Structure formats: structure tokens, C-alpha cells
mmCIF file of C-alpha atoms in Angstrom:
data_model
loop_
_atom_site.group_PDB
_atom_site.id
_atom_site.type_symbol
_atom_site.label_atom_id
_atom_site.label_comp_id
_atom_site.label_asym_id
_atom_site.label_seq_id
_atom_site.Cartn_x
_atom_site.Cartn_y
_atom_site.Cartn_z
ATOM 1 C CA UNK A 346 47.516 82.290 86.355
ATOM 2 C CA UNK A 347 48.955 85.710 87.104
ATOM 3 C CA UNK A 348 52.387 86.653 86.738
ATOM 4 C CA UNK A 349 54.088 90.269 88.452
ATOM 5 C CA UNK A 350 54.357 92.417 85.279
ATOM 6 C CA UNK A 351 50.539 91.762 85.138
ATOM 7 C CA UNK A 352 49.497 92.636 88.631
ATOM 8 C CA UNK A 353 52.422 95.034 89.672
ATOM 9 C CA UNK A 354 53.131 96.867 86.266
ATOM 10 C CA UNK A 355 50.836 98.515 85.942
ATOM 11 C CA UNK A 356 50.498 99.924 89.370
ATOM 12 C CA UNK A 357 53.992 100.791 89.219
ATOM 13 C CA UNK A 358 53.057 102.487 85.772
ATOM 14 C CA UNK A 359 50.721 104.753 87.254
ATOM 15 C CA UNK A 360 52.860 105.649 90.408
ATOM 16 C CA UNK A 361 55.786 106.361 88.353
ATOM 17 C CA UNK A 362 53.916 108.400 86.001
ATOM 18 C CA UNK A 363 52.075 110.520 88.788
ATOM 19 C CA UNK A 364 55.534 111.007 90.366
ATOM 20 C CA UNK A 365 56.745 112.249 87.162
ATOM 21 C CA UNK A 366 53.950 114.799 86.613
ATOM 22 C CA UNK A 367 53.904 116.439 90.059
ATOM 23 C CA UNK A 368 57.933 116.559 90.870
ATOM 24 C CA UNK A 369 59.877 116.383 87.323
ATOM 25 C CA UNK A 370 57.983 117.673 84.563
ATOM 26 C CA UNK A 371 56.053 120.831 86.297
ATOM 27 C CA UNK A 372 59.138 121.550 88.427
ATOM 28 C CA UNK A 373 60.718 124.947 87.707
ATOM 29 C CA UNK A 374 63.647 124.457 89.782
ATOM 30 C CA UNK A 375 66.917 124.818 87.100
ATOM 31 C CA UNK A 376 68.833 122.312 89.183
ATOM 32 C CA UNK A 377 70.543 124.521 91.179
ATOM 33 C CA UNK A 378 68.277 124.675 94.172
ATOM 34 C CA UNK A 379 68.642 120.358 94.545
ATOM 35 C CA UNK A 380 72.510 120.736 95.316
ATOM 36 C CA UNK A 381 72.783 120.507 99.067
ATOM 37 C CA UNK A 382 76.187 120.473 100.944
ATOM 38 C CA UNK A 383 77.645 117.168 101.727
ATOM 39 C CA UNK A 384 78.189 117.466 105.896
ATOM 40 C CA UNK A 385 78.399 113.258 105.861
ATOM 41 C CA UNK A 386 81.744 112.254 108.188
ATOM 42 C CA UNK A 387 84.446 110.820 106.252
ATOM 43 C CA UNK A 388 86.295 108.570 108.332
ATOM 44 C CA UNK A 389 88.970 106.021 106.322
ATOM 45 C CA UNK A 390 91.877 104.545 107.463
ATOM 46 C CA UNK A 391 94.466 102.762 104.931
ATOM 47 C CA UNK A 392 96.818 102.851 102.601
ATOM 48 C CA UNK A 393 98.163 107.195 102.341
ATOM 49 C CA UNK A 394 99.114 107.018 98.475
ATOM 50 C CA UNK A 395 95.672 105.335 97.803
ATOM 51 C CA UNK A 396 93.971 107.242 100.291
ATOM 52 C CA UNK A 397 95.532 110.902 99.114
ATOM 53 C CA UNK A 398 94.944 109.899 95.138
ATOM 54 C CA UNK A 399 91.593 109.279 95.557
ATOM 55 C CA UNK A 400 90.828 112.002 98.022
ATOM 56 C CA UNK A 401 92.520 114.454 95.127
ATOM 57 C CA UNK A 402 90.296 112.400 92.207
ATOM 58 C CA UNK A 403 87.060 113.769 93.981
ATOM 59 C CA UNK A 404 87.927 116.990 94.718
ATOM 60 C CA UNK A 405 88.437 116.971 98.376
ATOM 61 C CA UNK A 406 90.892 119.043 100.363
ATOM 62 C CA UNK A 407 92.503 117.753 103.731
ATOM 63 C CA UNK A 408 95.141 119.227 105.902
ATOM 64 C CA UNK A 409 97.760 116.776 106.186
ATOM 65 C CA UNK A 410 99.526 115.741 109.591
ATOM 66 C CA UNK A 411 101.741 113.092 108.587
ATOM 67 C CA UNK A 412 105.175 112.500 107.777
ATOM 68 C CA UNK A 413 106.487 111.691 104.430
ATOM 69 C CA UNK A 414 108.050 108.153 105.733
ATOM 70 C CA UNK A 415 104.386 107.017 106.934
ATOM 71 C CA UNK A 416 102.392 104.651 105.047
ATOM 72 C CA UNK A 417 99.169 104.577 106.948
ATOM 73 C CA UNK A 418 96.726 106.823 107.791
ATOM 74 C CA UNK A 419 93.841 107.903 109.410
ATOM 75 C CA UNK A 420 91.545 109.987 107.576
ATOM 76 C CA UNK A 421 88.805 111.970 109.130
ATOM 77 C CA UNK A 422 86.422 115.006 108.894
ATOM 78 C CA UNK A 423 83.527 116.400 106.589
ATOM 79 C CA UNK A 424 84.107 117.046 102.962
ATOM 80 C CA UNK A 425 84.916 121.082 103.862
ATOM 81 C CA UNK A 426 87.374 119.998 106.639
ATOM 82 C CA UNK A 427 89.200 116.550 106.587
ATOM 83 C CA UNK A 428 92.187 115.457 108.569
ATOM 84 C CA UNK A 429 94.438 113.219 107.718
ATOM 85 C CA UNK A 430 97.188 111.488 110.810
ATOM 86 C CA UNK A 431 99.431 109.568 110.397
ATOM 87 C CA UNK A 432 99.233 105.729 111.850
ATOM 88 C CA UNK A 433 102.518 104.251 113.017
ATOM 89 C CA UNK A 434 102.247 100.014 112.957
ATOM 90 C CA UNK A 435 104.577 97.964 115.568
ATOM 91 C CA UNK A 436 105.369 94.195 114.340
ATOM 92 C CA UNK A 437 104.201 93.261 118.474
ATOM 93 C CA UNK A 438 100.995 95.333 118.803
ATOM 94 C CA UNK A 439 97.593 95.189 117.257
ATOM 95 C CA UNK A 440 96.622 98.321 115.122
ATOM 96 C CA UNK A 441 92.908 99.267 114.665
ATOM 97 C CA UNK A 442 92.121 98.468 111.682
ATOM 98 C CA UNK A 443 88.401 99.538 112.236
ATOM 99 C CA UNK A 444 87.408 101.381 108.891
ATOM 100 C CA UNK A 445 89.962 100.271 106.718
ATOM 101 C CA UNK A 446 88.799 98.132 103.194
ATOM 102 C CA UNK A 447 89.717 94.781 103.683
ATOM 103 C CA UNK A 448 92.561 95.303 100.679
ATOM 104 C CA UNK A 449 94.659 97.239 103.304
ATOM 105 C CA UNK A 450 93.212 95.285 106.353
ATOM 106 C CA UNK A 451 94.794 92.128 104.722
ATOM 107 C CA UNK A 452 97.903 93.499 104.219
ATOM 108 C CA UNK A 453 98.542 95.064 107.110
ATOM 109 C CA UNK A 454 97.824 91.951 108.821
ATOM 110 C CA UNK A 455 100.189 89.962 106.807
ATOM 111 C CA UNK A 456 102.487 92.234 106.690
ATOM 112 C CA UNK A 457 103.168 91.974 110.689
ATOM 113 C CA UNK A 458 102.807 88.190 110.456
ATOM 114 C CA UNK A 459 98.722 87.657 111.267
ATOM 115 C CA UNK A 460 96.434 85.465 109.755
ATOM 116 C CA UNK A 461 93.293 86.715 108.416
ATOM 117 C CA UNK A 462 89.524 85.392 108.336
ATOM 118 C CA UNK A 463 86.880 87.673 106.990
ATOM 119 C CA UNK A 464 83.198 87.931 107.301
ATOM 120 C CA UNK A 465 81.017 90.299 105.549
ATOM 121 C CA UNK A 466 81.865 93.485 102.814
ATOM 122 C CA UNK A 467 82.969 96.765 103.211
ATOM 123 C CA UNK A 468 85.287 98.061 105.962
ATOM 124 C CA UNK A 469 86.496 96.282 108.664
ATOM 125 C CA UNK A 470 84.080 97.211 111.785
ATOM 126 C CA UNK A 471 85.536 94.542 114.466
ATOM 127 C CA UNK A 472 88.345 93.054 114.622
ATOM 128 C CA UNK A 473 89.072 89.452 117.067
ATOM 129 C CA UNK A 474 92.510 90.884 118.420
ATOM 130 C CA UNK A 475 91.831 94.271 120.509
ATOM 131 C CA UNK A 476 93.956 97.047 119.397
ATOM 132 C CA UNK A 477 96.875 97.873 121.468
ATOM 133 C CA UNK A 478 97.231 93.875 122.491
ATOM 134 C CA UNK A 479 100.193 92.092 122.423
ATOM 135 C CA UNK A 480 100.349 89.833 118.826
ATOM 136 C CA UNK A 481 102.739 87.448 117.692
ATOM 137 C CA UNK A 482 103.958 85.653 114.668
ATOM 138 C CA UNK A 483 101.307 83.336 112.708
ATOM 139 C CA UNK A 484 98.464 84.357 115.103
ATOM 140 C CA UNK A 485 94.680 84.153 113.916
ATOM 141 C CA UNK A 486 92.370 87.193 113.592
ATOM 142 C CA UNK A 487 89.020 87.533 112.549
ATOM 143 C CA UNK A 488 87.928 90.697 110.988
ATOM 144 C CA UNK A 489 84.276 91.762 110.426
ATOM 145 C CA UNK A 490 82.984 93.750 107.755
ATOM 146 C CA UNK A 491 80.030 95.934 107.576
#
């Protein structure tokens, strides 16, 4: 009878030290040459006090083009240029709520009178009710997370 830590340990044990020898411990580098710039699109939409504090937690800067009345937003951009716009809700039309965290996507929802039903994690990536579509009180959507 074999069991994994048998058969695969110590294969790993040898890959993992051979990676160690050729890339970590002869490496010269000081570190400095392994930072690369972060050019990954940032593109949130939610709450714009949770959005903002976060945003100023990590260190990112964003030109903002919203009022101060407006509670959601759109954020979008790189982490050297990021937009932020503002995202006005109506009680009788859908808003997208594609790439908002299902916190906010909840809320908003119920908020303007919508059931929810969710499948998946993450952010919302399609939603049952098109945006721009007529809603009304106590309707169903279904929201799918990726």
C-alpha cells in the first residue's frame, strides 16, 4: 500500500529544491529588478464611500467625476490612471450592476424594490433584467457571479 507523501514527496522534494538552487539562492537580483508595473484594468462599480476608502487604503489615485450627492459609482482605468463616474439609479429602470460585489448588488436591488437570487462568487457578471428595462415593485432578478 502506497500513500501520496510516499510517492509524490519526494518528487516534489527534489523539484522544489532544484527550483530553489537555480532561481532563489544563486540569484543576484536585490529585489528591485522583480517589481513590474501593474497595467491590469480596474473596473468596479459600487458603493463611492467604500469604493474611494479602499481605493485611498492601497495607494491608488483617481480623478473623480462625480457629484458629492451620488452614491454609486463606476470606477475604471489602470492603477496610474483611474476614473471614477458617477451612476445615477431610477426606482423604474434597471441599472447595470455588472462588476459590482454582490454586497452592493443586493442592496441596490432592494433598495429599488427587486428581489434577488444569486449564483456563483465574486462580482456580478449577468444580470436576468437587462439594464435600461423597465422594473417594477417585488420583481425577480437573477444575478450571476464570476
Amino acid at each position: 500500500m502506497h500513500y501520496g507523501a510516499e510517492v509524490a514527496g519526494p518528487v516534489f522534494k527534489e523539484i522544489a529544491d532544484r527550483l530553489y538552487t537555480t532561481y532563489v539562492k544563486n540569484s543576484k537580483n536585490s529585489g528591485d529588478e522583480l517589481v513590474k508595473n501593474d497595467s491590469s484594468l480596474i473596473n468596479f462599480s459600487g458603493n463611492k464611500d467604500d469604493i474611494t476608502y479602499v481605493m485611498s487604503r492601497v495607494g491608488l489615485k483617481y480623478k473623480e467625476n462625480v457629484g458629492l450627492a451620488d452614491d454609486w459609482i463606476n470606477s475604471n482605468g489602470n492603477s496610474k490612471l483611474l476614473s471614477i463616474t458617477s451612476k445615477k439609479i431610477n426606482k423604474q429602470i434597471m441599472p447595470l450592476l455588472k462588476g459590482m460585489n454582490i454586497k452592493d448588488a443586493v442592496y441596490l436591488c432592494e433598495s429599488i424594490g427587486l428581489k434577488t437570487k444569486i449564483s456563483g462568487k465574486g462580482k456580478v457578471n449577468v444580470q436576468s433584467i437587462e439594464d435600461g428595462a423597465k422594473i417594477s415593485f417585488g420583481q425577480t432578478i437573477n444575478l450571476f457571479l464570476n
